[in-house]
């Protein structure tokens, strides 16, 4: 069956720019507008339908895949399914388009842009991880490194990777290596084995299955937190997309972990063997994904999203502790006549015996020096809270933002707006005396309010002003006040 159809692409009209037109009434101009000649642009298309069967038996599993699947992206299948040969004009057109693409390197630029959105740069069979290039935290200060992963051009099923980093302040190398083994090319399903020797801020909230944008936004959470620990060991995991909106990751790891600060847990020292398993669930029912030869790509991240993590520590596998750690993150936004409201609700709890870095830091971004608090935004951070000061074994938190439906221009073309922001958290620490180092538990509601100017002075940055209120408010204004910068590209 063949179908021919015509698509109108738009129309063009020419203005005579006659000075006498300025003397015409509004009614005369409207009448002339309706009778003015327009030149239309049309696209002609032909669709061939063949080798189809109807009716067919529909099964539920046929609808559990991704929004879009791309089996082959190199164009080799087009000739196989083309029912008519190209005309000389069409061949010439394709050749001209290809020559223009090669001249201006459009294909390379498109691939580079796609890679940047994923946090990668592709050179042949190697994908380089942009997130590994540079970082900053209070323990290492500047951290420089590199990470690389062999892509599907090396092997469709096996993908090794490795990274290294060097901290300027601690003068030490960190490194790791792993390999992904895909079980199918039809969906995201792979085993992973990895080795690592690295450091991390104590009490970080789980970022399992977060996308690149979320991780980059939260990467500055340790800018003013020097409470770090080192970990070395092995990890085995399996990840699978059960449906388009549900992803599960299960893992088991054995590590040796040691504090990088003066610390003693229950008189047992500061170095421990940890054996644990973790299950992570991500539920994103409205996001749109595409399966390509390079793997799954979420081309439209739609809320709500839910992230769940449960880690169980074992003494029976030569570990030093039995513990259970659970955390959850819920993200959503909704639009009304009063504007757009965004919500992040999160929390965690740990039971059993575990060192301080298995508990939860409250994600303070402040420097605590008594001067001006100026910092970069983070996904779950508090602008006015001192970094590394508060730790809890249980907590809940909320991040609320509301964008006013008022848009304006200051300079340039970018449109600005204002967001009202509220951040709050509360928790507790059951046995604070078990952890022998200087910190405080946060057992009252911590509040900060803020106003964020989006596209500040028509730039690509948002400028925020925050003030601490409630129980932790102090008499000095500068102790409660903070200024934050945020790259607009990171979004909500």
Coordinates of C-alpha atoms in Angstrom, one line a residue:
X1 CA 0.0 0.0 0.0
X2 CA 1.4 3.4 -1.0
X3 CA 0.4 6.8 0.4
X4 CA 1.3 10.1 -1.2
X5 CA 0.7 13.3 0.8
X6 CA 1.6 17.0 0.8
X7 CA 2.7 18.9 3.9
X8 CA 2.4 22.7 4.1
X9 CA 5.7 24.0 5.6
X10 CA 4.7 27.7 5.9
X11 CA 4.0 30.7 3.7
X12 CA 5.6 34.0 2.7
X13 CA 4.2 37.4 1.8
X14 CA 6.0 40.4 0.5
X15 CA 5.5 43.9 2.0
X16 CA 5.5 46.7 -0.6
X17 CA 6.6 49.2 2.2
X18 CA 4.5 51.9 0.6
X19 CA 4.5 55.1 2.6
X20 CA 0.8 55.6 1.8
X21 CA 0.1 52.5 3.9
X22 CA 0.7 54.5 7.0
X23 CA -2.4 56.6 6.2
X24 CA -4.7 53.7 5.9
X25 CA -7.2 52.9 8.7
X26 CA -7.0 49.7 10.7
X27 CA -10.0 48.2 8.9
X28 CA -8.3 48.9 5.5
X29 CA -5.1 47.2 6.7
X30 CA -7.0 44.1 7.9
X31 CA -8.9 43.9 4.5
X32 CA -5.6 44.2 2.6
X33 CA -4.0 41.5 4.9
X34 CA -6.7 39.1 4.0
X35 CA -6.4 39.7 0.2
X36 CA -2.6 39.8 0.1
X37 CA -1.0 37.2 -2.0
X38 CA 1.1 34.5 -0.2
X39 CA 3.6 32.0 -1.5
X40 CA 3.4 28.6 0.2
X41 CA 6.2 26.1 0.8
X42 CA 5.3 22.4 0.6
X43 CA 6.9 19.1 1.2
X44 CA 5.9 16.1 -0.8
X45 CA 6.2 12.7 0.9
X46 CA 5.6 9.1 -0.1
X47 CA 5.0 6.3 2.4
X48 CA 5.1 2.6 1.5
X49 CA 3.5 0.0 3.8
X50 CA 4.4 -3.6 3.2
X51 CA 5.1 -6.9 4.9
X52 CA 2.5 -6.1 7.7
X53 CA 0.0 -8.4 9.3
X54 CA -3.4 -7.7 10.7
X55 CA -4.9 -8.5 13.0
X56 CA -2.1 -9.5 15.4
X57 CA -2.1 -10.9 18.9
X58 CA -1.2 -8.2 21.4
X59 CA 0.8 -9.2 24.6
X60 CA 1.5 -7.1 27.6
X61 CA 5.2 -7.6 27.4
X62 CA 5.2 -6.0 23.9
X63 CA 4.5 -2.6 25.6
X64 CA 7.1 -2.7 28.3
X65 CA 10.0 -1.4 26.2
X66 CA 11.3 2.1 25.8
X67 CA 9.5 5.0 24.2
X68 CA 11.7 4.7 21.1
X69 CA 14.2 2.0 19.9
X70 CA 16.9 2.5 17.4
X71 CA 18.5 -0.7 16.2
X72 CA 20.9 0.8 13.7
X73 CA 21.9 4.5 13.3
X74 CA 24.3 4.3 10.4
X75 CA 21.7 4.4 7.6
X76 CA 22.5 0.9 6.2
X77 CA 19.0 -0.3 6.5
X78 CA 17.4 2.4 4.3
X79 CA 18.4 0.8 1.0
X80 CA 17.0 -2.5 2.2
X81 CA 13.5 -1.1 2.7
X82 CA 13.4 1.4 -0.1
X83 CA 10.9 0.4 -2.8
X84 CA 12.0 2.8 -5.5
X85 CA 15.4 3.9 -6.7
X86 CA 16.4 7.5 -6.0
X87 CA 16.2 9.9 -8.9
X88 CA 19.3 11.8 -10.1
X89 CA 18.0 14.9 -8.4
X90 CA 17.6 13.1 -5.0
X91 CA 21.0 11.5 -5.3
X92 CA 22.6 14.9 -6.0
X93 CA 20.6 16.4 -3.0
X94 CA 21.9 13.7 -0.6
X95 CA 25.4 14.2 -1.8
X96 CA 25.2 17.9 -1.4
X97 CA 23.8 17.6 2.2
X98 CA 26.6 15.2 3.1
X99 CA 29.3 17.5 1.7
X100 CA 27.9 20.4 3.7
X101 CA 27.8 18.3 6.8
X102 CA 31.4 17.3 6.3
X103 CA 32.5 20.8 5.5
X104 CA 31.0 22.3 8.7
X105 CA 31.5 19.1 10.8
X106 CA 27.8 19.1 11.7
X107 CA 27.8 15.4 12.6
X108 CA 30.8 15.7 14.9
X109 CA 29.3 18.8 16.6
X110 CA 25.9 17.0 17.1
X111 CA 27.6 14.0 18.6
X112 CA 29.7 16.2 20.8
X113 CA 26.7 18.1 22.1
X114 CA 24.9 14.8 22.8
X115 CA 28.0 13.6 24.7
X116 CA 28.1 16.8 26.8
X117 CA 24.5 16.2 27.9
X118 CA 25.7 12.8 29.1
X119 CA 28.9 14.1 30.6
X120 CA 31.1 12.4 28.0
X121 CA 33.3 13.2 25.0
X122 CA 33.7 10.6 22.4
X123 CA 36.9 10.0 20.4
X124 CA 36.7 6.9 18.3
X125 CA 36.2 3.8 20.5
X126 CA 36.8 5.8 23.7
X127 CA 34.3 7.9 25.8
X128 CA 36.0 10.3 28.2
X129 CA 34.2 11.2 31.4
X130 CA 34.0 15.0 31.9
X131 CA 33.1 14.7 35.5
X132 CA 36.6 13.2 36.3
X133 CA 38.6 16.1 34.9
X134 CA 38.4 18.5 37.8
X135 CA 36.8 18.8 41.2
X136 CA 37.2 20.6 44.5
X137 CA 36.5 19.7 48.1
X138 CA 37.9 20.8 51.5
X139 CA 40.0 17.6 51.9
X140 CA 41.7 17.3 48.6
X141 CA 41.3 20.9 47.5
X142 CA 41.6 20.8 43.8
X143 CA 41.3 17.3 42.4
X144 CA 42.5 16.6 38.8
X145 CA 42.0 13.3 36.9
X146 CA 40.8 11.5 33.9
X147 CA 38.3 8.7 33.2
X148 CA 37.8 6.7 30.0
X149 CA 35.4 3.9 28.9
X150 CA 35.5 1.8 25.7
X151 CA 32.2 2.2 23.9
X152 CA 30.2 -0.1 21.5
X153 CA 32.6 0.5 18.7
X154 CA 35.1 -1.6 20.7
X155 CA 32.6 -4.3 21.5
X156 CA 28.8 -4.3 21.6
X157 CA 28.6 -6.4 24.8
X158 CA 31.8 -5.7 26.8
X159 CA 32.9 -2.2 27.9
X160 CA 35.9 -1.8 30.2
X161 CA 36.6 1.5 31.9
X162 CA 39.2 3.1 34.3
X163 CA 40.0 6.4 36.0
X164 CA 42.6 8.1 38.1
X165 CA 42.7 11.3 40.2
X166 CA 45.2 13.3 42.2
X167 CA 44.5 15.5 45.1
X168 CA 46.6 18.7 45.4
X169 CA 46.3 19.1 49.2
X170 CA 46.5 15.4 50.3
X171 CA 49.1 14.6 47.7
X172 CA 47.7 11.2 47.0
X173 CA 46.5 9.3 43.9
X174 CA 43.0 7.6 43.6
X175 CA 42.1 5.2 41.0
X176 CA 39.6 2.5 39.9
X177 CA 38.7 0.2 37.0
X178 CA 35.8 -1.9 36.0
X179 CA 34.0 -3.6 33.2
X180 CA 30.3 -3.7 32.0
X181 CA 29.0 -6.9 30.4
X182 CA 25.7 -6.4 28.7
X183 CA 23.2 -9.3 28.6
X184 CA 21.2 -7.9 25.7
X185 CA 21.1 -5.1 23.1
X186 CA 17.4 -4.6 23.4
X187 CA 17.4 -2.8 26.8
X188 CA 19.6 -1.6 29.7
X189 CA 20.7 -4.9 31.3
X190 CA 24.3 -5.5 32.3
X191 CA 26.6 -7.0 35.0
X192 CA 29.5 -4.9 36.3
X193 CA 32.7 -5.8 38.2
X194 CA 34.9 -3.0 39.6
X195 CA 37.8 -2.2 41.8
X196 CA 38.3 1.2 43.5
X197 CA 40.7 3.0 45.9
X198 CA 39.3 6.5 46.6
X199 CA 38.0 9.0 49.1
X200 CA 34.6 10.5 49.8
X201 CA 33.0 12.9 52.2
X202 CA 31.5 11.1 55.2
X203 CA 27.8 10.7 55.3
X204 CA 27.0 11.5 51.6
X205 CA 23.4 10.9 50.5
X206 CA 23.2 8.0 48.0
X207 CA 23.4 9.2 44.3
X208 CA 22.8 5.7 42.8
X209 CA 21.0 6.0 39.4
X210 CA 21.1 9.8 39.4
X211 CA 21.7 11.3 36.0
X212 CA 24.7 13.4 35.1
X213 CA 23.0 16.8 35.7
X214 CA 21.9 15.8 39.2
X215 CA 25.3 14.6 40.1
X216 CA 27.0 17.7 38.8
X217 CA 24.7 19.9 40.8
X218 CA 25.4 17.9 44.0
X219 CA 29.2 17.7 43.3
X220 CA 29.8 20.9 45.3
X221 CA 28.3 19.5 48.5
X222 CA 31.7 19.0 50.1
X223 CA 33.3 22.3 49.2
X224 CA 33.4 23.2 52.9
X225 CA 33.4 19.7 54.4
X226 CA 36.8 18.2 55.2
X227 CA 35.4 15.1 57.0
X228 CA 36.5 12.4 54.6
X229 CA 37.1 8.7 54.6
X230 CA 39.1 6.4 52.3
X231 CA 37.7 3.2 50.8
X232 CA 39.4 0.3 48.9
X233 CA 37.7 -2.8 47.6
X234 CA 35.7 -4.7 45.0
X235 CA 32.1 -4.5 43.9
X236 CA 29.8 -6.7 41.8
X237 CA 26.5 -5.4 40.5
X238 CA 23.6 -6.1 38.1
X239 CA 21.4 -3.4 36.6
X240 CA 18.2 -3.9 34.7
X241 CA 15.3 -1.8 33.3
X242 CA 12.3 -3.8 34.3
X243 CA 10.0 -1.4 32.4
X244 CA 10.5 1.9 30.6
X245 CA 10.0 3.7 34.0
X246 CA 11.4 1.2 36.6
X247 CA 15.1 0.5 37.0
X248 CA 16.7 -1.8 39.6
X249 CA 20.3 -2.2 40.6
X250 CA 21.6 -4.9 43.0
X251 CA 25.2 -5.0 44.2
X252 CA 27.5 -6.6 46.7
X253 CA 30.8 -5.2 47.8
X254 CA 33.7 -5.8 50.2
X255 CA 35.8 -2.8 51.3
X256 CA 38.3 -1.6 53.8
X257 CA 37.4 1.8 55.0
X258 CA 39.4 4.3 57.1
X259 CA 38.7 7.8 58.4
X260 CA 40.9 10.6 57.1
X261 CA 40.3 12.6 60.2
X262 CA 40.9 12.1 64.0
X263 CA 38.2 9.5 64.8
X264 CA 37.4 6.5 67.0
X265 CA 34.2 4.4 66.9
X266 CA 33.3 2.8 70.2
X267 CA 37.0 2.4 71.1
X268 CA 37.5 0.1 68.0
X269 CA 39.7 2.5 66.1
X270 CA 39.1 4.2 62.7
X271 CA 39.7 1.4 60.2
X272 CA 37.1 -1.3 59.4
X273 CA 36.2 -4.0 57.0
X274 CA 32.7 -3.6 55.5
X275 CA 30.8 -6.3 53.7
X276 CA 27.4 -5.2 52.4
X277 CA 24.8 -5.6 49.7
X278 CA 22.6 -2.8 48.2
X279 CA 19.4 -2.7 46.2
X280 CA 18.5 0.5 44.4
X281 CA 15.2 1.3 42.7
X282 CA 14.4 4.3 40.4
X283 CA 10.8 4.9 39.4
X284 CA 10.3 7.5 36.6
X285 CA 7.0 6.7 34.9
X286 CA 6.7 9.8 32.7
X287 CA 10.3 10.0 31.4
X288 CA 10.9 9.3 27.7
X289 CA 13.8 7.0 26.9
X290 CA 15.4 5.8 23.7
X291 CA 17.5 2.7 23.2
X292 CA 20.4 3.2 20.8
X293 CA 23.5 1.2 20.0
X294 CA 25.4 3.3 22.6
X295 CA 22.8 2.3 25.3
X296 CA 19.8 3.9 26.9
X297 CA 19.4 7.6 26.8
X298 CA 16.7 9.6 28.6
X299 CA 15.9 12.4 26.1
X300 CA 13.0 13.9 28.2
X301 CA 13.2 13.7 32.0
X302 CA 9.7 14.1 33.2
X303 CA 8.7 14.2 36.9
X304 CA 7.8 12.7 39.3
X305 CA 10.8 10.5 40.1
X306 CA 11.4 8.3 43.1
X307 CA 14.8 6.9 44.3
X308 CA 15.1 4.2 47.0
X309 CA 18.3 2.7 48.4
X310 CA 18.6 -0.1 51.0
X311 CA 22.1 -1.3 52.1
X312 CA 22.6 -4.2 54.5
X313 CA 25.9 -4.8 56.2
X314 CA 27.0 -8.3 57.2
X315 CA 29.4 -9.6 59.9
X316 CA 29.1 -13.1 58.6
X317 CA 31.1 -12.2 55.4
X318 CA 34.2 -11.0 57.4
X319 CA 32.6 -7.6 57.9
X320 CA 33.0 -5.8 61.2
X321 CA 29.4 -4.6 61.5
X322 CA 25.8 -5.6 61.0
X323 CA 23.8 -2.5 60.0
X324 CA 20.8 -1.5 57.8
X325 CA 20.8 1.8 55.9
X326 CA 17.8 3.1 54.0
X327 CA 17.3 6.4 52.1
X328 CA 14.7 7.8 49.7
X329 CA 14.3 10.8 47.4
X330 CA 11.1 12.0 45.8
X331 CA 11.2 14.8 43.1
X332 CA 8.2 16.4 41.5
X333 CA 6.9 19.7 40.2
X334 CA 3.5 21.0 39.1
X335 CA 2.2 24.1 37.4
X336 CA -0.7 26.3 38.5
X337 CA -2.0 29.8 37.7
X338 CA 0.2 31.0 40.6
X339 CA 3.4 29.6 39.0
X340 CA 5.5 26.5 39.0
X341 CA 6.2 24.7 42.3
X342 CA 9.0 22.2 42.7
X343 CA 9.4 19.6 45.5
X344 CA 12.3 17.5 46.7
X345 CA 11.4 15.3 49.7
X346 CA 14.2 13.1 51.1
X347 CA 15.3 11.2 54.2
X348 CA 17.2 8.3 55.6
X349 CA 17.7 6.1 58.6
X350 CA 20.5 3.7 59.7
X351 CA 20.2 1.0 62.4
X352 CA 22.9 -1.2 64.0
X353 CA 26.5 -0.4 64.4
X354 CA 28.3 1.6 61.8
X355 CA 31.0 4.3 61.6
X356 CA 30.1 7.9 61.1
X357 CA 30.5 7.9 57.4
X358 CA 27.6 5.4 57.1
X359 CA 25.4 7.9 58.9
X360 CA 24.1 11.1 57.2
X361 CA 25.7 14.5 57.0
X362 CA 23.2 17.3 56.8
X363 CA 24.8 18.8 53.7
X364 CA 26.0 22.2 54.9
X365 CA 27.6 24.4 52.3
X366 CA 28.8 27.3 54.5
X367 CA 32.4 27.9 55.4
X368 CA 31.8 28.4 59.2
X369 CA 34.6 31.1 59.4
X370 CA 32.2 33.9 60.3
X371 CA 32.7 35.8 57.0
X372 CA 30.5 36.1 54.0
X373 CA 28.9 32.8 53.1
X374 CA 29.3 32.5 49.3
X375 CA 28.8 29.1 47.7
X376 CA 27.6 27.2 44.7
X377 CA 24.2 25.5 44.9
X378 CA 23.9 21.8 45.4
X379 CA 21.0 19.4 44.9
X380 CA 20.4 18.8 48.6
X381 CA 22.6 21.4 50.3
X382 CA 21.9 24.2 52.7
X383 CA 23.5 27.6 51.9
X384 CA 23.6 28.9 55.5
X385 CA 24.7 25.7 57.3
X386 CA 28.3 25.1 58.2
X387 CA 29.8 22.2 56.2
X388 CA 30.7 19.0 58.1
X389 CA 29.2 20.2 61.4
X390 CA 26.0 18.1 61.7
X391 CA 25.5 14.3 61.5
X392 CA 22.4 12.2 62.2
X393 CA 21.5 8.5 62.1
X394 CA 17.9 9.5 61.0
X395 CA 16.6 12.5 59.3
X396 CA 14.0 13.9 56.8
X397 CA 14.4 17.0 54.6
X398 CA 12.5 19.1 52.1
X399 CA 13.4 21.5 49.3
X400 CA 10.5 23.6 48.0
X401 CA 10.8 26.2 45.2
X402 CA 8.1 28.3 43.6
X403 CA 8.6 30.3 40.4
X404 CA 6.4 33.4 40.2
X405 CA 4.6 33.9 36.9
X406 CA 6.3 37.2 36.2
X407 CA 9.0 37.3 33.5
X408 CA 11.1 40.3 32.5
X409 CA 14.2 41.3 30.7
X410 CA 17.1 43.2 32.2
X411 CA 19.9 43.1 29.5
X412 CA 20.2 41.1 26.4
X413 CA 17.7 38.5 25.2
X414 CA 17.4 36.1 28.2
X415 CA 14.2 36.3 30.1
X416 CA 14.5 36.5 33.9
X417 CA 12.2 35.4 36.7
X418 CA 12.2 34.9 40.5
X419 CA 12.0 31.8 42.6
X420 CA 11.0 31.6 46.3
X421 CA 12.9 28.8 48.0
X422 CA 12.5 27.0 51.3
X423 CA 14.8 24.3 52.6
X424 CA 14.3 22.4 55.9
X425 CA 15.6 19.3 57.7
X426 CA 15.3 17.6 61.1
X427 CA 16.7 14.4 62.6
X428 CA 18.5 12.9 65.5
X429 CA 21.5 10.8 66.6
X430 CA 20.8 8.0 69.1
X431 CA 24.2 7.3 70.4
X432 CA 26.3 10.4 69.7
X433 CA 29.0 9.3 72.2
X434 CA 29.9 6.3 70.1
X435 CA 31.5 8.6 67.5
X436 CA 34.6 10.1 69.1
X437 CA 35.2 13.3 67.1
X438 CA 33.8 16.8 67.1
X439 CA 30.4 17.2 65.6
X440 CA 26.8 18.0 66.5
X441 CA 23.5 16.3 66.0
X442 CA 20.8 18.2 64.3
X443 CA 17.6 17.5 66.4
X444 CA 15.6 20.7 65.8
X445 CA 14.1 21.9 62.6
X446 CA 16.7 23.7 60.5
X447 CA 15.1 26.3 58.2
X448 CA 16.4 28.7 55.5
X449 CA 14.4 30.9 53.1
X450 CA 15.7 32.2 49.8
X451 CA 15.0 34.3 46.8
X452 CA 16.7 33.3 43.5
X453 CA 17.0 35.6 40.5
X454 CA 17.0 33.3 37.4
X455 CA 19.2 34.5 34.4
X456 CA 20.8 37.1 36.6
X457 CA 21.4 40.2 34.4
X458 CA 20.6 38.1 31.4
X459 CA 23.4 35.7 32.1
X460 CA 23.3 31.9 32.2
X461 CA 23.6 32.0 36.0
X462 CA 21.0 32.3 38.8
X463 CA 21.8 34.4 41.9
X464 CA 20.3 33.4 45.2
X465 CA 20.0 35.1 48.6
X466 CA 19.3 32.9 51.6
X467 CA 18.6 33.6 55.3
X468 CA 18.4 31.1 58.2
X469 CA 15.4 31.3 60.5
X470 CA 14.0 29.4 63.4
X471 CA 15.9 27.5 66.1
X472 CA 19.4 27.8 64.6
X473 CA 19.1 31.5 63.9
X474 CA 21.9 33.6 65.6
X475 CA 22.0 37.3 66.6
X476 CA 24.6 38.1 64.0
X477 CA 23.1 38.8 60.5
X478 CA 26.1 37.6 58.6
X479 CA 26.0 34.2 60.3
X480 CA 22.5 33.6 59.0
X481 CA 23.0 35.1 55.5
X482 CA 24.4 33.4 52.4
X483 CA 24.7 34.1 48.6
X484 CA 24.6 31.3 46.1
X485 CA 25.4 31.0 42.4
X486 CA 23.9 28.3 40.2
X487 CA 24.4 27.5 36.5
X488 CA 21.0 27.8 34.9
X489 CA 21.6 24.7 32.7
X490 CA 21.3 22.5 35.8
X491 CA 17.6 23.4 36.1
X492 CA 15.4 22.6 39.1

